XYZ file of C-alpha atoms in Angstrom:
366
model
C 58.324 173.523 52.163
C 60.043 173.149 48.795
C 58.664 175.322 46.032
C 61.611 175.073 43.648
C 61.129 174.294 39.969
C 63.114 172.024 37.699
C 62.515 168.882 39.682
C 64.254 166.585 37.231
C 67.459 164.739 38.004
C 69.810 166.946 35.981
C 70.794 168.972 39.048
C 71.901 165.857 40.913
C 69.235 166.099 43.612
C 67.042 163.067 44.407
C 63.546 164.313 45.168
C 60.796 162.518 47.049
C 57.235 163.792 47.221
C 55.718 164.100 50.692
C 51.970 164.149 51.414
C 50.595 165.307 54.772
C 47.489 167.060 56.168
C 48.900 170.456 57.111
C 45.747 172.611 57.060
C 42.134 172.036 58.204
C 39.982 170.081 57.869
C 42.954 167.735 57.991
C 44.253 166.601 61.354
C 47.027 169.172 61.331
C 48.759 168.008 64.499
C 49.204 164.549 62.978
C 50.433 166.176 59.775
C 52.961 168.266 61.676
C 54.367 165.204 63.448
C 54.461 163.190 60.226
C 56.314 165.961 58.409
C 58.773 166.357 61.298
C 59.658 162.672 61.017
C 60.015 162.848 57.246
C 62.201 165.951 57.439
C 64.415 164.515 60.168
C 64.834 161.363 58.102
C 65.968 163.417 55.110
C 68.412 165.380 57.259
C 69.961 162.172 58.600
C 70.200 160.638 55.119
C 72.007 163.714 53.829
C 74.310 163.867 56.858
C 75.306 160.279 55.989
C 76.161 161.132 52.384
C 72.769 161.211 50.707
C 71.743 158.696 48.047
C 74.876 157.614 46.235
C 76.435 160.962 47.046
C 73.386 162.898 45.855
C 71.332 164.972 48.301
C 67.782 163.896 49.122
C 65.087 166.579 49.088
C 61.405 166.557 50.069
C 58.811 168.183 47.847
C 55.948 168.720 50.302
C 52.282 168.940 49.364
C 49.431 169.613 51.793
C 46.478 167.238 51.316
C 44.188 168.996 53.849
C 42.381 165.636 54.268
C 41.000 165.988 50.717
C 41.232 162.859 48.504
C 40.924 164.854 45.272
C 43.635 167.241 46.370
C 45.886 164.290 47.210
C 45.325 162.667 43.814
C 46.111 165.969 42.085
C 49.274 166.302 44.179
C 50.446 162.855 43.068
C 49.873 163.862 39.432
C 51.905 167.024 39.973
C 54.723 165.235 41.786
C 54.949 162.638 39.026
C 55.318 165.429 36.435
C 57.998 167.078 38.574
C 60.091 163.939 38.404
C 60.140 162.716 42.004
C 61.623 159.264 42.502
C 58.818 158.234 44.868
C 56.032 159.590 47.074
C 55.899 159.200 50.858
C 53.622 160.007 53.763
C 49.930 160.722 54.354
C 47.948 160.154 57.530
C 44.238 159.991 56.640
C 43.228 156.591 55.257
C 40.658 157.772 52.719
C 43.134 160.363 51.422
C 45.949 157.820 51.216
C 43.651 155.522 49.257
C 43.174 158.223 46.614
C 46.925 158.887 46.503
C 47.679 155.169 46.219
C 45.232 154.748 43.319
C 46.926 157.560 41.378
C 50.418 156.319 42.175
C 49.452 152.845 40.995
C 47.949 154.213 37.773
C 50.999 156.380 37.069
C 53.661 153.818 37.969
C 55.029 155.938 40.825
C 56.291 154.211 43.997
C 54.299 155.282 47.069
C 55.419 154.360 50.576
C 52.462 155.115 52.864
C 53.477 156.160 56.367
C 50.393 156.212 58.576
C 47.116 155.284 56.857
C 45.755 151.905 57.954
C 42.715 151.119 55.774
C 43.125 147.498 54.617
C 41.925 148.167 51.063
C 44.441 150.912 50.303
C 44.104 149.979 46.630
C 41.204 148.264 44.875
C 43.471 145.548 43.454
C 46.850 144.153 44.534
C 49.669 146.409 43.364
C 53.452 146.338 43.335
C 53.738 150.141 43.346
C 52.523 150.768 46.911
C 53.973 149.649 50.252
C 53.021 150.601 53.784
C 54.811 151.192 57.095
C 51.673 151.398 59.297
C 49.815 148.211 60.286
C 46.561 147.400 58.524
C 43.397 148.436 60.350
C 42.231 144.842 60.699
C 45.406 143.923 62.596
C 45.348 146.757 65.133
C 41.595 146.869 65.641
C 41.362 143.115 66.261
C 43.940 143.537 69.000
C 41.820 146.382 70.367
C 38.744 144.129 70.342
C 40.708 141.475 72.246
C 41.623 144.114 74.820
C 37.973 145.112 75.271
C 36.816 141.516 75.668
C 39.638 140.780 78.090
C 38.560 143.761 80.191
C 35.013 142.390 80.393
C 33.367 144.582 77.734
C 31.170 142.497 75.459
C 28.412 145.029 74.686
C 30.084 147.823 72.754
C 28.565 151.016 71.388
C 30.297 152.987 68.651
C 29.645 156.692 68.060
C 30.275 156.916 64.346
C 30.124 159.219 61.333
C 29.739 158.326 57.640
C 33.182 157.294 56.364
C 34.747 154.294 54.673
C 37.333 154.241 57.461
C 34.822 154.278 60.337
C 32.577 151.742 58.572
C 35.561 149.441 58.059
C 36.525 149.743 61.724
C 32.992 148.983 62.868
C 32.922 145.900 60.667
C 36.237 144.638 62.035
C 35.048 145.056 65.624
C 31.730 143.352 64.950
C 33.318 140.410 63.107
C 35.794 139.869 65.941
C 33.459 140.409 68.897
C 30.238 138.712 67.738
C 31.663 135.144 67.577
C 32.709 135.577 71.220
C 29.176 136.395 72.338
C 29.518 140.163 72.204
C 27.714 142.824 70.210
C 28.432 146.171 68.576
C 25.709 148.844 68.465
C 26.110 151.812 66.101
C 25.075 155.307 67.190
C 25.000 157.643 64.190
C 26.507 161.012 65.115
C 25.171 162.589 61.927
C 21.715 162.207 63.509
C 22.543 162.513 67.220
C 23.946 165.348 69.306
C 26.036 164.576 72.402
C 23.028 164.730 74.754
C 20.934 162.424 72.552
C 23.911 160.082 72.288
C 24.030 159.831 76.087
C 20.309 159.017 76.185
C 20.744 156.275 73.580
C 23.794 154.909 75.372
C 21.902 154.698 78.670
C 19.090 152.762 76.987
C 21.429 150.375 75.179
C 23.237 149.311 78.330
C 26.643 149.187 76.656
C 29.660 149.152 78.958
C 32.036 150.753 76.442
C 31.650 153.592 73.937
C 34.173 153.904 71.101
C 34.794 157.255 69.410
C 34.685 156.575 65.670
C 34.307 160.285 64.944
C 36.360 163.281 63.919
C 38.817 165.187 66.091
C 38.536 167.638 67.764
C 34.802 167.649 67.097
C 32.540 165.920 67.732
C 34.927 163.707 69.738
C 35.652 166.262 72.470
C 31.985 167.150 72.975
C 31.027 163.490 73.228
C 33.680 162.880 75.887
C 32.538 165.851 77.968
C 28.884 164.824 77.761
C 29.505 161.209 78.722
C 31.815 162.181 81.592
C 29.164 164.481 83.025
C 26.225 162.055 82.742
C 25.750 160.163 86.060
C 23.912 157.366 84.227
C 27.134 156.581 82.339
C 29.596 156.673 85.224
C 30.757 153.108 84.583
C 31.067 153.371 80.800
C 34.572 153.038 79.330
C 35.301 155.525 76.552
C 37.720 154.207 73.933
C 39.366 155.685 70.851
C 40.998 153.011 68.685
C 41.882 155.569 65.997
C 44.306 157.291 68.374
C 42.752 160.700 69.010
C 44.247 160.981 72.556
C 47.817 160.490 71.273
C 48.407 164.176 70.582
C 48.918 167.031 73.019
C 45.900 168.906 71.664
C 43.662 166.230 73.195
C 44.989 166.855 76.696
C 44.802 170.621 76.181
C 41.153 170.425 75.097
C 39.915 167.932 77.653
C 42.307 167.870 80.601
C 41.331 165.180 83.095
C 38.236 164.289 81.021
C 40.547 163.050 78.260
C 42.401 160.588 80.488
C 41.565 156.909 80.855
C 40.552 156.562 77.175
C 42.421 153.615 75.610
C 43.752 154.058 72.078
C 46.024 152.318 69.599
C 49.555 153.473 69.002
C 52.380 151.825 67.107
C 55.400 151.886 69.393
C 57.406 149.105 71.045
C 58.034 148.716 74.757
C 61.552 149.990 74.050
C 62.744 151.876 70.997
C 65.821 150.662 69.153
C 69.065 152.606 69.783
C 68.303 154.463 66.546
C 64.792 155.123 67.862
C 66.104 156.582 71.101
C 68.346 158.987 69.193
C 65.518 159.922 66.826
C 63.147 160.456 69.745
C 65.487 163.049 71.244
C 65.893 164.831 67.900
C 62.144 164.808 67.237
C 61.420 166.151 70.718
C 63.743 169.074 70.024
C 62.241 169.677 66.576
C 58.615 169.512 67.775
C 59.142 171.104 71.207
C 57.024 168.273 72.645
C 57.027 164.501 72.932
C 56.909 162.911 69.466
C 53.915 160.758 68.609
C 54.146 157.381 66.901
C 53.233 159.212 63.672
C 56.556 161.065 63.753
C 58.416 157.746 64.008
C 56.394 156.422 61.070
C 57.552 159.411 59.033
C 61.201 158.863 59.926
C 61.025 155.136 59.158
C 59.453 155.897 55.780
C 62.453 157.931 54.697
C 64.890 155.358 56.096
C 63.271 152.650 53.954
C 63.104 154.796 50.818
C 66.724 155.873 51.183
C 67.849 152.242 51.464
C 65.809 151.295 48.393
C 67.123 154.227 46.365
C 70.737 153.561 47.353
C 70.499 149.884 46.464
C 68.436 150.085 43.272
C 68.814 153.622 41.940
C 66.116 156.181 41.271
C 64.338 154.316 38.485
C 60.722 154.089 39.613
C 60.089 150.544 38.430
C 63.223 149.232 40.137
C 62.281 151.006 43.367
C 58.824 149.411 43.393
C 60.271 146.013 42.523
C 62.610 146.295 45.509
C 59.840 146.288 48.170
C 60.121 142.509 48.802
C 63.894 142.870 49.339
C 63.743 145.790 51.786
C 65.651 145.139 55.015
C 65.866 148.365 57.003
C 66.590 148.827 60.677
C 63.934 151.326 61.745
C 63.268 153.220 64.940
C 60.847 150.532 66.128
C 62.512 147.380 64.833
C 63.561 145.682 61.577
C 61.308 146.616 58.644
C 60.472 144.025 55.990
C 57.613 144.002 53.500
C 55.494 141.020 52.547
C 52.116 140.086 51.116
C 49.815 139.902 54.129
C 46.526 138.035 53.567
C 43.711 140.366 52.546
C 46.021 143.386 52.142
C 46.410 144.843 48.650
C 49.830 146.492 49.126
C 53.262 145.401 50.314
C 52.950 145.505 54.090
C 55.286 145.675 57.082
C 53.731 142.765 58.991
C 53.747 143.920 61.663
C 54.921 147.051 63.464
C 54.642 146.876 67.248
C 51.168 147.677 68.585
C 50.226 149.018 72.011
C 46.940 149.936 73.637
C 47.605 152.968 75.780
C 45.722 155.619 77.741
C 46.543 158.875 79.465
C 46.992 158.300 83.185
C 44.081 159.859 85.135
C 46.555 160.752 87.883
C 48.770 162.626 85.391
C 47.156 163.142 81.956
C 50.486 164.056 80.354
C 51.761 160.543 81.135
C 50.822 157.433 79.141
C 50.062 153.971 80.547
C 50.560 150.850 78.427
C 47.522 148.618 78.999
C 48.059 145.895 76.391
C 50.611 144.945 73.729
C 50.183 142.946 70.550
């Protein structure tokens, strides 16, 4: 993690701020994968000659899933003279970072947060690699309906992100004759949730709750309740993507469909990056690591083509044309999305194979 001072451009180094949740209560495993992708991207940029012959350097700040801490980090990074800010995983945290970047006139390329309303008003200063929540979660709703699940229960906690997801599901499922029932985990324990689920008669339960808890406890309770033997557990936010999930839950964590943003086949660049990320992480890289790498690839292209002036970098979003690990990356104005958006990264619905929980099965693509 860089702690050097004198972040201006006089020393010839091009610096980019990096935001990631690296300590609790942030989802630290996601933060570790995101940072690995960002760091590998910087290494590859510098191995290829840097930005106009100048080395690229990350200035990393831990958000710890705290919106105020993220906003303060953006203020600090702007004072330190970074050319742009990259990263972040948690949507509510990224929203705070995006608001500050917009106010300060600092380009922010968001790697992983999906909340549609990343900024309150349309902005030219913020662009995003990850798909918007409405895009991925509608595909998830289509998957549920196609699998015969029209009565859906959601175990949820108070959060703008979870409330947004619930609204997307309801708006997409209700016109097709389905329903979404909310079960408030701030008022229910796992046992009470199982009782409510049995009464409701839902055939699917979606985990719109924090990881590892209460998500892991909910899964264990539902798996062990004979009344709920036929209930599908789903996790559109992607909790089962990371190895910690399998370590915590073993076979109980398998067969839980989730969203991830990978293609059927990676590009040749993606295949090379996958091998390097696997070595760096000592485990299979998640889609979040690829998002981090692609973020740096885009920023490096923008900085090479348009220099390190912040306004020119932000103005270049519509002209970005970068070959990423998961396909060509272009930004546009997607309807209802307040930032420049890659529309769209590949989307899969995947679960861990009950016969081998370390192996993933692709159930649906969008």
